[in-house]
XYZ file of C-alpha atoms in Angstrom:
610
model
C 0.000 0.000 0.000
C 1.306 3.510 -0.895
C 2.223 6.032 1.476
C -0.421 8.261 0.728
C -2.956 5.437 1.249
C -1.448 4.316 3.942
C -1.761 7.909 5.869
C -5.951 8.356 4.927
C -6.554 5.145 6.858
C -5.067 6.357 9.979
C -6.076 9.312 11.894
C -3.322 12.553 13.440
C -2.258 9.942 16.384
C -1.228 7.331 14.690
C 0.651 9.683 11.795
C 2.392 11.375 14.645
C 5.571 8.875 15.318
C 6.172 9.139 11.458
C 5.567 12.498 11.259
C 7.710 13.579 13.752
C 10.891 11.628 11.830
C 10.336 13.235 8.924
C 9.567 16.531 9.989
C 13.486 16.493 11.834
C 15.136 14.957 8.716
C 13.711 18.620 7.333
C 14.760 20.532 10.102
C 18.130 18.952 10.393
C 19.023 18.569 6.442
C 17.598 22.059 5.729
C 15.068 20.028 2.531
C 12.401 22.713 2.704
C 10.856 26.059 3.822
C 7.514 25.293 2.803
C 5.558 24.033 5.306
C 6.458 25.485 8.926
C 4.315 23.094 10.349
C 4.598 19.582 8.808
C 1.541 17.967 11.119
C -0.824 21.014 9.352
C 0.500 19.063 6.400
C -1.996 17.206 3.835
C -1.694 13.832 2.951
C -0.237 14.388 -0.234
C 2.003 17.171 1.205
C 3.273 14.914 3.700
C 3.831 12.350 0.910
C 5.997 15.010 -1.328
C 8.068 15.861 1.806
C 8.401 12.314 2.495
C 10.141 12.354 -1.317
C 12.344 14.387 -0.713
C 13.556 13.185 2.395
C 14.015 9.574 1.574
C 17.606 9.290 0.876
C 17.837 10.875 4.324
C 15.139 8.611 5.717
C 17.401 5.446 4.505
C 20.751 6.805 6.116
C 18.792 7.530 9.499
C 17.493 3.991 9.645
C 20.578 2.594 7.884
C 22.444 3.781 11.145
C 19.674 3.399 13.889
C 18.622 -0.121 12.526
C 22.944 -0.986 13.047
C 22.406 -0.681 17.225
C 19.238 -2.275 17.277
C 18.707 -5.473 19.254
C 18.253 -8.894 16.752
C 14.679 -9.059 17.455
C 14.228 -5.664 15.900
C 16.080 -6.824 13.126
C 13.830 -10.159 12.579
C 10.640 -8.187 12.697
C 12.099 -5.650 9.950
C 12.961 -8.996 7.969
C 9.219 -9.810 8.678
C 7.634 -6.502 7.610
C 9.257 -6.644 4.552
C 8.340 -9.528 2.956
C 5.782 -9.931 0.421
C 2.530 -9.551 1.427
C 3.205 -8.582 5.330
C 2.995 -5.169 4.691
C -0.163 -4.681 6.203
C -1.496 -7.517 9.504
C -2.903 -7.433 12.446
C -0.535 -7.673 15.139
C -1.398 -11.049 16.512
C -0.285 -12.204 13.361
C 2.881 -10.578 12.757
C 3.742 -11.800 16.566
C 2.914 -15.637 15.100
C 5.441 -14.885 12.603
C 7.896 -13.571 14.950
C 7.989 -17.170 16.935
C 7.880 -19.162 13.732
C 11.143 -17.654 12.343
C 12.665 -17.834 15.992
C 12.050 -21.244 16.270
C 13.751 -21.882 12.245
C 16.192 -19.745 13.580
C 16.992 -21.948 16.528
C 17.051 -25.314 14.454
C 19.261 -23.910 12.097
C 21.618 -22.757 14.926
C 21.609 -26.358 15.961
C 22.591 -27.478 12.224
C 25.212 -24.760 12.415
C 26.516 -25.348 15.787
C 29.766 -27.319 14.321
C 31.452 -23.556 13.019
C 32.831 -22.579 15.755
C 35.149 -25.683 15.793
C 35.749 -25.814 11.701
C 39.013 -25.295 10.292
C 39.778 -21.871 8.636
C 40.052 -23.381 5.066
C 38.608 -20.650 2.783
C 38.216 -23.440 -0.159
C 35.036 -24.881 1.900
C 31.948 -22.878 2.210
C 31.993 -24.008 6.488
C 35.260 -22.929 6.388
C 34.567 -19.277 5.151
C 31.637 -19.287 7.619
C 34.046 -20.093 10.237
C 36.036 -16.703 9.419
C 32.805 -14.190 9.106
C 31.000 -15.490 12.602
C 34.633 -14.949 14.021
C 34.838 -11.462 12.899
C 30.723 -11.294 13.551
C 31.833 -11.966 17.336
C 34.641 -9.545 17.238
C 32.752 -6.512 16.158
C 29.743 -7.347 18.536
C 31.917 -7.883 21.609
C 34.880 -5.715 21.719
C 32.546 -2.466 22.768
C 32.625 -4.841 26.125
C 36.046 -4.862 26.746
C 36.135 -1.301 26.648
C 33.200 -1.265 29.360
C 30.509 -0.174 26.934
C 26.773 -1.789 25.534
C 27.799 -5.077 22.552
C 26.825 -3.681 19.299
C 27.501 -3.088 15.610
C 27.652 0.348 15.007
C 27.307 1.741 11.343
C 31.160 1.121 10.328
C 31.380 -2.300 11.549
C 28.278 -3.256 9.856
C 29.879 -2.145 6.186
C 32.898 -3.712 6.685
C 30.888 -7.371 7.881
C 28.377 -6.973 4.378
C 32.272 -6.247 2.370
C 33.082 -9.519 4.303
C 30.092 -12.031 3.478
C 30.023 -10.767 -0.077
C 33.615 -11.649 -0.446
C 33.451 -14.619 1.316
C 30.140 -15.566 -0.758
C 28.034 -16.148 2.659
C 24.047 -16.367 2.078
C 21.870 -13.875 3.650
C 19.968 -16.620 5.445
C 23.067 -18.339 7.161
C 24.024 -14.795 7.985
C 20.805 -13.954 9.723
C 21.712 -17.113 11.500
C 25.294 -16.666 12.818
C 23.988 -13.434 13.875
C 21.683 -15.021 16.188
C 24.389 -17.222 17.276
C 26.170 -14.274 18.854
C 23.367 -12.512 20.031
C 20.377 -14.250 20.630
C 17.096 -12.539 20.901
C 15.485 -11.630 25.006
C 12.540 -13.974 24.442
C 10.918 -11.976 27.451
C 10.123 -8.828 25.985
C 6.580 -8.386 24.197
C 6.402 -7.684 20.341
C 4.447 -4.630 21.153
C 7.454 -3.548 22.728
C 9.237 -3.831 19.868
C 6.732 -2.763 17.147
C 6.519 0.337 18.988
C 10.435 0.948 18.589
C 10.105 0.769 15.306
C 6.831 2.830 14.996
C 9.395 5.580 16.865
C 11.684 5.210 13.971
C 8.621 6.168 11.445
C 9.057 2.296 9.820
C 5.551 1.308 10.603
C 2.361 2.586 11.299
C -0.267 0.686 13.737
C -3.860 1.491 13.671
C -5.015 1.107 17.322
C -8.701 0.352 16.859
C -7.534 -2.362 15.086
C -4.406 -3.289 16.469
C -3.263 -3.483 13.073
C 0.198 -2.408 11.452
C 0.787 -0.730 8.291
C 4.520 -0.456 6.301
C 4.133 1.872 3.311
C 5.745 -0.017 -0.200
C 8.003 3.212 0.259
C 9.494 2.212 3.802
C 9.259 -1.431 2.481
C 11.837 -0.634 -0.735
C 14.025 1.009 1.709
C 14.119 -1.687 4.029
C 15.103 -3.777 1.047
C 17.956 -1.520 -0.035
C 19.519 -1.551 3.539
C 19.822 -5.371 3.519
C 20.982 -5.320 -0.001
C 17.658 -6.980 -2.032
C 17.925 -5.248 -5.064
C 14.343 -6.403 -5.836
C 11.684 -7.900 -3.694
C 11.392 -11.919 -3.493
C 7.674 -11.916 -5.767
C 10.023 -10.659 -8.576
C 12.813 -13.138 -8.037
C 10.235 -15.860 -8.357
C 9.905 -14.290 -11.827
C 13.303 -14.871 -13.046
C 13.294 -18.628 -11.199
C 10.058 -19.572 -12.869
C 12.249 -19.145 -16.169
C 15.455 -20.757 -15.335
C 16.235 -24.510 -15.938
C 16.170 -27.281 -13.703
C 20.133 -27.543 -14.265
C 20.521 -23.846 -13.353
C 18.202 -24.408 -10.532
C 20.383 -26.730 -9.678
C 23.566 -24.801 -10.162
C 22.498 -21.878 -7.427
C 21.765 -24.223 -5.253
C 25.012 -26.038 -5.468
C 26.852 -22.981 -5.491
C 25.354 -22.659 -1.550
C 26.181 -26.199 -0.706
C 22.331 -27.048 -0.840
C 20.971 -30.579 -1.362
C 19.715 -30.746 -4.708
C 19.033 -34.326 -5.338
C 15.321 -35.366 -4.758
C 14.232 -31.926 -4.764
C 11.063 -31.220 -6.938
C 11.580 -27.698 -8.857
C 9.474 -25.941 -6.692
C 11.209 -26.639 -3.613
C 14.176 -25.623 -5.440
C 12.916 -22.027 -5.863
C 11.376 -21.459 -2.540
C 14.651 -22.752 -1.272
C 16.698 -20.022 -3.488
C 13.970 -17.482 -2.553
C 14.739 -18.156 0.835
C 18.267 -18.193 1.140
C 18.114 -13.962 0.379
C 20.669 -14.117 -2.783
C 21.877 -11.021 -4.469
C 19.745 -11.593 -7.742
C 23.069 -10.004 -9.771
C 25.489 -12.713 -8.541
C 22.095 -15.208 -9.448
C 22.530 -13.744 -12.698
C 25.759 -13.165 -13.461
C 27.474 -16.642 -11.699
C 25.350 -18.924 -9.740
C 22.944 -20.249 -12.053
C 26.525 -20.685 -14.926
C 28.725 -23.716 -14.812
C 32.039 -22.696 -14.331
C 33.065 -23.231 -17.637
C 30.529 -20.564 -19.204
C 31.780 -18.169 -21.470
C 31.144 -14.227 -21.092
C 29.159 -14.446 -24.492
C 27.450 -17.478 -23.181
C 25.910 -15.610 -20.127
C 25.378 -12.274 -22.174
C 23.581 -14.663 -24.666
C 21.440 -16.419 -22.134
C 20.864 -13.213 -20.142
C 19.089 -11.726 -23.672
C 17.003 -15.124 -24.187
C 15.721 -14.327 -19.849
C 14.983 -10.498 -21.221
C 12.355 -12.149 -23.819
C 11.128 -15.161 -21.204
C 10.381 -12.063 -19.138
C 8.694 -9.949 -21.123
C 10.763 -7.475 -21.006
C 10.527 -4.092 -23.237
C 13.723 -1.914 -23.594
C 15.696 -0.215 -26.220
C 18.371 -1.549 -25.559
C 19.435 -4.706 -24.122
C 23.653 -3.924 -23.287
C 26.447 -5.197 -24.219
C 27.971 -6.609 -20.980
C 26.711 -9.174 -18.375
C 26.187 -6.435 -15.621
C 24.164 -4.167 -18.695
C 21.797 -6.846 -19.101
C 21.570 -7.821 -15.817
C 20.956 -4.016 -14.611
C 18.093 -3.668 -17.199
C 16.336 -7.244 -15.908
C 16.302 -5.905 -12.302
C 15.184 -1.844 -13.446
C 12.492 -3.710 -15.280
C 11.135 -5.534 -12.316
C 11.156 -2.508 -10.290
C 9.069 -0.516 -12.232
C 6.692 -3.377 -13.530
C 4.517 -2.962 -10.390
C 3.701 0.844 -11.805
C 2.522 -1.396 -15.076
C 0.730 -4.123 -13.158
C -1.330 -2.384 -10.688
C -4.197 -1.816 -12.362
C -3.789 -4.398 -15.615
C -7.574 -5.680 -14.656
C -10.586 -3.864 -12.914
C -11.172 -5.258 -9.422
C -14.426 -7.102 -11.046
C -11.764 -8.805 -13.170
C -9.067 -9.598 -10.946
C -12.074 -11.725 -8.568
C -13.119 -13.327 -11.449
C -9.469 -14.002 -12.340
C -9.080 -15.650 -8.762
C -12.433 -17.234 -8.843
C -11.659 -19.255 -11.804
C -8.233 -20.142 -10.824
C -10.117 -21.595 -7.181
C -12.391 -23.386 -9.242
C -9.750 -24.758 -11.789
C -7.230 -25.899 -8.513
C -10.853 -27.183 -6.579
C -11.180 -29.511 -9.766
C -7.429 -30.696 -10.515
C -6.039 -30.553 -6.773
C -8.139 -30.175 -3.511
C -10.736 -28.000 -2.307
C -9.372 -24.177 -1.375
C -5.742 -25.584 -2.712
C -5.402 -21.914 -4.384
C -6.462 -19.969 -1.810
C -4.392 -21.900 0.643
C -1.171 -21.554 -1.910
C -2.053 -17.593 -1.934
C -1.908 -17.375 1.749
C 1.366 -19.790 2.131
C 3.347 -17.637 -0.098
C 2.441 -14.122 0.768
C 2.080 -15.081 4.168
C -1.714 -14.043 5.009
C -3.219 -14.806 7.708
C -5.888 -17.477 7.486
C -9.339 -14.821 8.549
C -8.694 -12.631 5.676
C -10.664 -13.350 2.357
C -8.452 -13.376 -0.657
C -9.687 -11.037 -2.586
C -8.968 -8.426 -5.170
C -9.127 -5.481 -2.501
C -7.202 -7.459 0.107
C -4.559 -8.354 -2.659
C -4.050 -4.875 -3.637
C -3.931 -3.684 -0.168
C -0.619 -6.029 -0.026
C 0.400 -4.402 -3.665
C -0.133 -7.975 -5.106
C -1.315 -8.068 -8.825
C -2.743 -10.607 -11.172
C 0.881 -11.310 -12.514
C 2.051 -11.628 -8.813
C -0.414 -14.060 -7.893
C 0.044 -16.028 -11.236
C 3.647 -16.401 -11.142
C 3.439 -18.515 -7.620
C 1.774 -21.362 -9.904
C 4.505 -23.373 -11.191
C 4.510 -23.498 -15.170
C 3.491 -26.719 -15.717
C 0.066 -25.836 -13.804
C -0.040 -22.597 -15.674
C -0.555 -24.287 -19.182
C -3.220 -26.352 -18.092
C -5.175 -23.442 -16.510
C -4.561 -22.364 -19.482
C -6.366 -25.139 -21.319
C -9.064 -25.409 -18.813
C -9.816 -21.582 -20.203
C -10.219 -22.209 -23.630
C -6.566 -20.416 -24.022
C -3.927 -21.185 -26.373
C -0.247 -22.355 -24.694
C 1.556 -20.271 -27.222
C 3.664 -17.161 -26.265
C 3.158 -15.395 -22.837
C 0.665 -17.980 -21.347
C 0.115 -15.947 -18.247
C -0.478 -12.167 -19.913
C -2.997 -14.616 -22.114
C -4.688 -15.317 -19.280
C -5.211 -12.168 -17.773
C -6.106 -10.796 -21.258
C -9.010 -13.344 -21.389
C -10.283 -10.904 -17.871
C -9.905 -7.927 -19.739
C -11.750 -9.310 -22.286
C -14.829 -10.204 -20.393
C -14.893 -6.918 -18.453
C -14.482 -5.014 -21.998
C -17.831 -6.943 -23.131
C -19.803 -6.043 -20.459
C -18.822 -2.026 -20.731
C -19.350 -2.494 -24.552
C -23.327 -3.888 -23.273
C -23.278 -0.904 -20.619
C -26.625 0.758 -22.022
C -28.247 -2.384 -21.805
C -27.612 -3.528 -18.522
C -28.378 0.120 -17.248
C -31.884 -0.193 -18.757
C -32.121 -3.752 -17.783
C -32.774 -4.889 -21.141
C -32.140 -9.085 -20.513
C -32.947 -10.359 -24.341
C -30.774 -7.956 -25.621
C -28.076 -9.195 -23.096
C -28.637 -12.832 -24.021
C -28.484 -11.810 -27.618
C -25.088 -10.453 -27.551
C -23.784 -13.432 -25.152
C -24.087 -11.940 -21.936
C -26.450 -14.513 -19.954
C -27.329 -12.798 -16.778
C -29.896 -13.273 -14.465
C -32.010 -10.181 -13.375
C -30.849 -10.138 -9.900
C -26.969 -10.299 -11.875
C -27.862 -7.295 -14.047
C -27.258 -4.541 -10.993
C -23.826 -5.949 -10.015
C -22.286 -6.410 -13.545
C -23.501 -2.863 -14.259
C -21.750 -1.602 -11.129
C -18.425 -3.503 -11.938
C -18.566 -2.236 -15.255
C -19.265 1.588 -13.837
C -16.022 0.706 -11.456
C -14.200 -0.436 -14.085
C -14.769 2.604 -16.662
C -14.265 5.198 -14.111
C -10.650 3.570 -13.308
C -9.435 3.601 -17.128
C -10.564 7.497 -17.052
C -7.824 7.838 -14.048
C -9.782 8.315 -11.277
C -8.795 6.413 -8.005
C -11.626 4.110 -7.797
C -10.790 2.928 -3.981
C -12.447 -0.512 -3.954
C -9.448 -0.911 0.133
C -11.566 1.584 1.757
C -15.283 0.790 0.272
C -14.305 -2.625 1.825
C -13.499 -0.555 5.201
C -16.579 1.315 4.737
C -19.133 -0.667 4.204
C -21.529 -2.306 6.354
C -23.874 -5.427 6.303
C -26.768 -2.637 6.011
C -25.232 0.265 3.999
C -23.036 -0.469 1.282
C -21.853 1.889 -0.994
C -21.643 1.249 -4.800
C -18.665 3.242 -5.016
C -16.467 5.344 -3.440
C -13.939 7.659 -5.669
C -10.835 9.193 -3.498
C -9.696 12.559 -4.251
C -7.187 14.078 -2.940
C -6.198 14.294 0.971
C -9.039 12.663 2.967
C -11.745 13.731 0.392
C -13.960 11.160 -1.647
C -16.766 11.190 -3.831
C -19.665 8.290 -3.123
C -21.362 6.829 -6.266
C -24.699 4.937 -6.473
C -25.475 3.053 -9.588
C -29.091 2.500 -10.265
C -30.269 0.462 -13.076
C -34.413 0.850 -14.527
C -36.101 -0.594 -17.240
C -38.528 1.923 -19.081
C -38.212 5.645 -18.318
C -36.710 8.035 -16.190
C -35.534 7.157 -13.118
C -37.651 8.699 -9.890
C -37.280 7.582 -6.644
C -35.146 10.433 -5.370
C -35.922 10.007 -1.170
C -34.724 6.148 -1.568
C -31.155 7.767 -3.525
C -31.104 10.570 -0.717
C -32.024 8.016 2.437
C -28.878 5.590 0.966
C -25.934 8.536 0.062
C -26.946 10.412 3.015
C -25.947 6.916 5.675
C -23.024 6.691 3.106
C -21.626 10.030 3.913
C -22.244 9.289 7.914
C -20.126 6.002 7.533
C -17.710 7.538 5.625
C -17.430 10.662 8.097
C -16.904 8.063 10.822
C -13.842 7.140 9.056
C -12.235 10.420 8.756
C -13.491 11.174 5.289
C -15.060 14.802 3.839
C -17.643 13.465 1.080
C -16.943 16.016 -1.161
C -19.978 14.820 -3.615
C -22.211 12.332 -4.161
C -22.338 11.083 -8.193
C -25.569 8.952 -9.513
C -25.621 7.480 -12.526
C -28.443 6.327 -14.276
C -29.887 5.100 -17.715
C -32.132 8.087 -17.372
C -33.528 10.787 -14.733
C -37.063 12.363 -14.235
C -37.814 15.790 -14.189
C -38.571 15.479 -10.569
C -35.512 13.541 -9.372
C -33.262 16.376 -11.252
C -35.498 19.285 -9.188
C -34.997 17.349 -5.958
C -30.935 16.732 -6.576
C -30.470 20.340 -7.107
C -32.199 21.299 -4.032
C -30.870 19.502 -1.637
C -29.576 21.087 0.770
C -28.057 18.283 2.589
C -25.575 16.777 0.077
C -24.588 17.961 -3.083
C -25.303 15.912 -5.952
C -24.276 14.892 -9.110
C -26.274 13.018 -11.854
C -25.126 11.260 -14.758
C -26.330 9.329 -17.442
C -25.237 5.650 -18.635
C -24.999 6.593 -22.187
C -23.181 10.105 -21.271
C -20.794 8.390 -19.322
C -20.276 5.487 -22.237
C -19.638 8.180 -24.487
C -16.845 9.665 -22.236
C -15.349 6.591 -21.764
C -15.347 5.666 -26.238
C -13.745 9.131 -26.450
C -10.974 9.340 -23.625
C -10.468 5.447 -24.748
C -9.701 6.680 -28.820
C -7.801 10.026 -28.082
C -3.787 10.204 -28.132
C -3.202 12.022 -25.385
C -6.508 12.447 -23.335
C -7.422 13.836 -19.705
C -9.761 14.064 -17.212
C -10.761 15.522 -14.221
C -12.058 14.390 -11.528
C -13.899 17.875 -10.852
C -15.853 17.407 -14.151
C -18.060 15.306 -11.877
C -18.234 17.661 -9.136
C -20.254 20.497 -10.822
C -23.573 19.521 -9.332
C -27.452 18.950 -11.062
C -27.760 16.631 -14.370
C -24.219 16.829 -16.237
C -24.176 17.802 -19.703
C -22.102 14.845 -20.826
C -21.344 16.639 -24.136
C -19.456 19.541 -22.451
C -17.445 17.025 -20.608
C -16.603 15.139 -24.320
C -15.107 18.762 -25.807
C -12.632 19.067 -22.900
C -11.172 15.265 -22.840
């Protein structure tokens, strides 16, 4: 979840902690003059300071996170993985014991280094020199009477070290817990409320939950040297060989034999390898060429879809281009299907797994992987709440399984199998927006005719998706996290639009067969609980938008009137139109306040500015 996001589900409490960091890395580093007062600060203001304090931000935590106890440490580990950047508490404190306790078996597997040989030709023996110097730099502040720790400097000179010495991220997370164990008596509060202080993570007290912005999470990343984040290394696994498989794994001393190639990732993915020295030696026999890796690093560019200009001339080029790729795809990704289509993209891939493997198999694979707790529903809102997209969810099913989804949808197995599946999502979104007149006047035969076999009570929820669905290809943040948050068993909004800062716009979609539609106190009664709900949630309903095949004279007096809300009505066809134009222009726009002018909007006036 982005900052921004992040900061309009909390209220000025829980942004304080944060706050306060960022408004000192100001202060201190002189960044800007504008805003005397940072917690008078908008959302969006505080997000744009936030920008341009980041590279501070990362030294600051680069430094504090170096004299922080190893608990600290695991939790930031935590936090930062896929798909733990927003959980209750509870469950980020279940996840805290379960890595302690692989922490302490793998201490017992590791126990032998302190009495192996200094031979730098055997991996043991190379662990044998970094957990000596480990011990050194953690222990020599008590010979000179002061607290153990590893201040900023030593830290450096250790990551120099285990790069050198070609020591895995994993076994060094380990030997650090060999020489300082975690206190297993203080609370996990105690310690997500450190690193609240340090402006990492956010916690929503109502609902003891805690939120790390995708901002904090890439730092977080950088600091312990991921160049990208492990969903992306799956990526570039999913489209390596068994053999090269193999080779990273040998290249760690990992047991390879017996292992199924999905073990084999997970096990990479776990180990915490720099994806460059994946890609430029580990997944190589030793007797590859330069050409030979340059060669097979271009074929990985096309396996990954990859579009660029240019594709280098040197290993490190290449490489450099795969990983800038992946970094930016999420920008691509995040909004590839309407929420109505990424559902019905997970729906079908429950009901394909139901049928070939067990019941909930997908769901439970989802949850496994991204590491969500077992209460949530996996769902297009909750998935983009994590920053998890179609291609994300699709790349955790091995490629074997991927074809025959593929097959059980009709698909062809040729080219990009996966962007052919999402595309087949796309598709069936695109034919109900191209229908959108006729399921906003109900009209079922004409629906059948074209292929669309709904069921009245359907007709109102497809013509909603499709509204949702139109409105986010115009540009507008169509906030499907916080209509989730919103909503009620009683009241639920069809729609909810954010703006800017804490301000949204509430829709309700009304579909009628034959004439205008009338029933304006039923419309007012609904938006007017809407706006109450969303108040309660710190939002400022800015406007209320209805759209509707068709309005009566009456309904129109009544909306421009009121004196309670402020209203906006517009037609199906009017806002089809927009859509076919914005769609077909080069370079089109729209705002946002075009639906904010109140009474009936003249859909044509709208058309000349797109």
């Amino acid at each position: 979840m982005k900052l921004e996001s992040v900061l309009s589900n909390l209220n000025q409490v829980e942004k304080n902690k944060f706050i306060n960091v960022v408004d000192n890395l100001i202060q201190e580093n002189n960044i800007s003059k504008k805003y005397d007062q940072i917690k008078q600060a908008t959302n969006n203001e505080i997000v744009a300071l936030f920008k341009q304090a980041k590279p501070y931000f990362e030294e600051y935590l680069l430094e504090k996170l170096s004299y922080i106890n190893p608990s600290i440490s695991i939790l930031t580990d935590i936090l930062s993985r896929d798909g733990n950047s927003v959980a209750r508490v509870s469950w980020i404190e279940s996840l805290y014991h379960k890595d302690i306790e692989r922490l302490e078996a793998k201490v017992k597997e590791l126990s032998t280094i302190r009495s192996t040989e200094t031979d730098l030709l055997t991996y043991e023996g190379r662990m044998n020199v970094y957990f000596s110097c480990l011990k050194e730099a953690y222990n020599n502040d008590i010979r000179n009477n002061q607290e153990p720790k590893i201040n900023d400097d030593e830290r450096s000179i250790l990551n120099v070290l285990s790069d050198k010495l070609d020591i895995n991220h994993d076994d060094k997370v380990v030997l650090e817990y060999m020489v300082r164990p975690c206190c297993k008596q203080s609370a996990i509060s105690d310690y997500l409320n450190e690193l609240r202080c340090l402006g990492i993570l956010f916690i929503k007290n109502k609902e003891q939950t805690v939120y790390v912005a995708d901002e904090v999470v890439e730092i977080l990343n950088s600091i312990k040297g991921k160049a990208i984040s492990d969903k992306y290394l799956i990526r570039v696994l999913r489209t390596l060989s068994d053999a090269e498989l193999s080779n990273i794994l040998k290249s760690q001393n990992q047991r390879i034999r017996g292992v199924e190639r999905v073990n084999k990732i997970n096990n990479i993915v776990h180990l915490g390898l720099d994806v460059k020295k994946i890609l430029s030696v580990y997944m190589f026999n030793d007797s590859a060429s330069q050409n030979e890796r340059k060669e097979r690093l271009k074929l990985l560019i096309d396996d990954l879809s990859i579009e660029t200009k240019t594709i280098g001339t040197t290993v490190e080029s290449r490489i450099d281009i795969i990983i800038d790729s992946l970094k930016d795809i999420s920008k691509i990704e995040s909004n590839v299907l309407s929420s109505a289509g990424y559902d019905e993209c997970l729906e079908k891939l429950n009901e394909y797994f139901n049928q070939e493997k067990s019941k909930d198999f997908f769901y439970d694979l989802v949850r496994e992987q991204f590491e969500i707790e077992s209460v949530e529903k996996i769902d297009s809102s909750k998935l983009r709440q994590l920053s998890i997209t179609p291609y994300d969810i699709l790349y955790i099913v091995d490629n074997d399984d991927i074809k025959a989804i593929a097959k059980f949808f009709g698909l062809s197995n040729r080219g990009n199998v996966r962007e052919s599946i999402i595309g087949s999502f796309n598709d069936a979104t695109d034919k109900l927006i191209e229908n959108y007149n006729l399921l906003a006047n109900r009209d079922v035969n004409s629906l059948n005719a074209k292929g669309l076999n709904l069921s009245e009570a359907e007709i109102g929820t497809k013509f909603e998706e499709a509204t949702r669905s139109i409105l986010e290809q115009l540009g507008l943040n169509v906030d499907e996290e916080l209509r989730a948050e919103v909503n009620t068993s009683k009241d639920k909004a069809d729609l909810i639009i954010s703006t800017s800062n804490d301000d949204v716009i509430i829709g309700e979609m009304k579909t009628h067969k034959g004439g205008g539609y009338g029933s304006y106190s039923s419309v007012a009664r609904q938006t007017k609980s809407y706006v109450r709900l969303c108040e309660q949630h710190g939002k400022n309903v800015t406007q209320v938008l209805v759209i509707a095949p068709d309005f009566t004279d009456d309904f129109i007096e009544h909306a421009e009137l009121d004196p309670d809300i402020n209203i906006s009505l517009l037609e199906a066809q009017g806002l089809y139109d927009i859509y076919e134009v914005y769609k077909n222009k080069k370079n089109p726009k729209f705002s946002v306040q075009w639906l904010q002018k109140g009474g009936l909007l003249k859909h044509s006036l709208i058309l000349k500015r797109i």
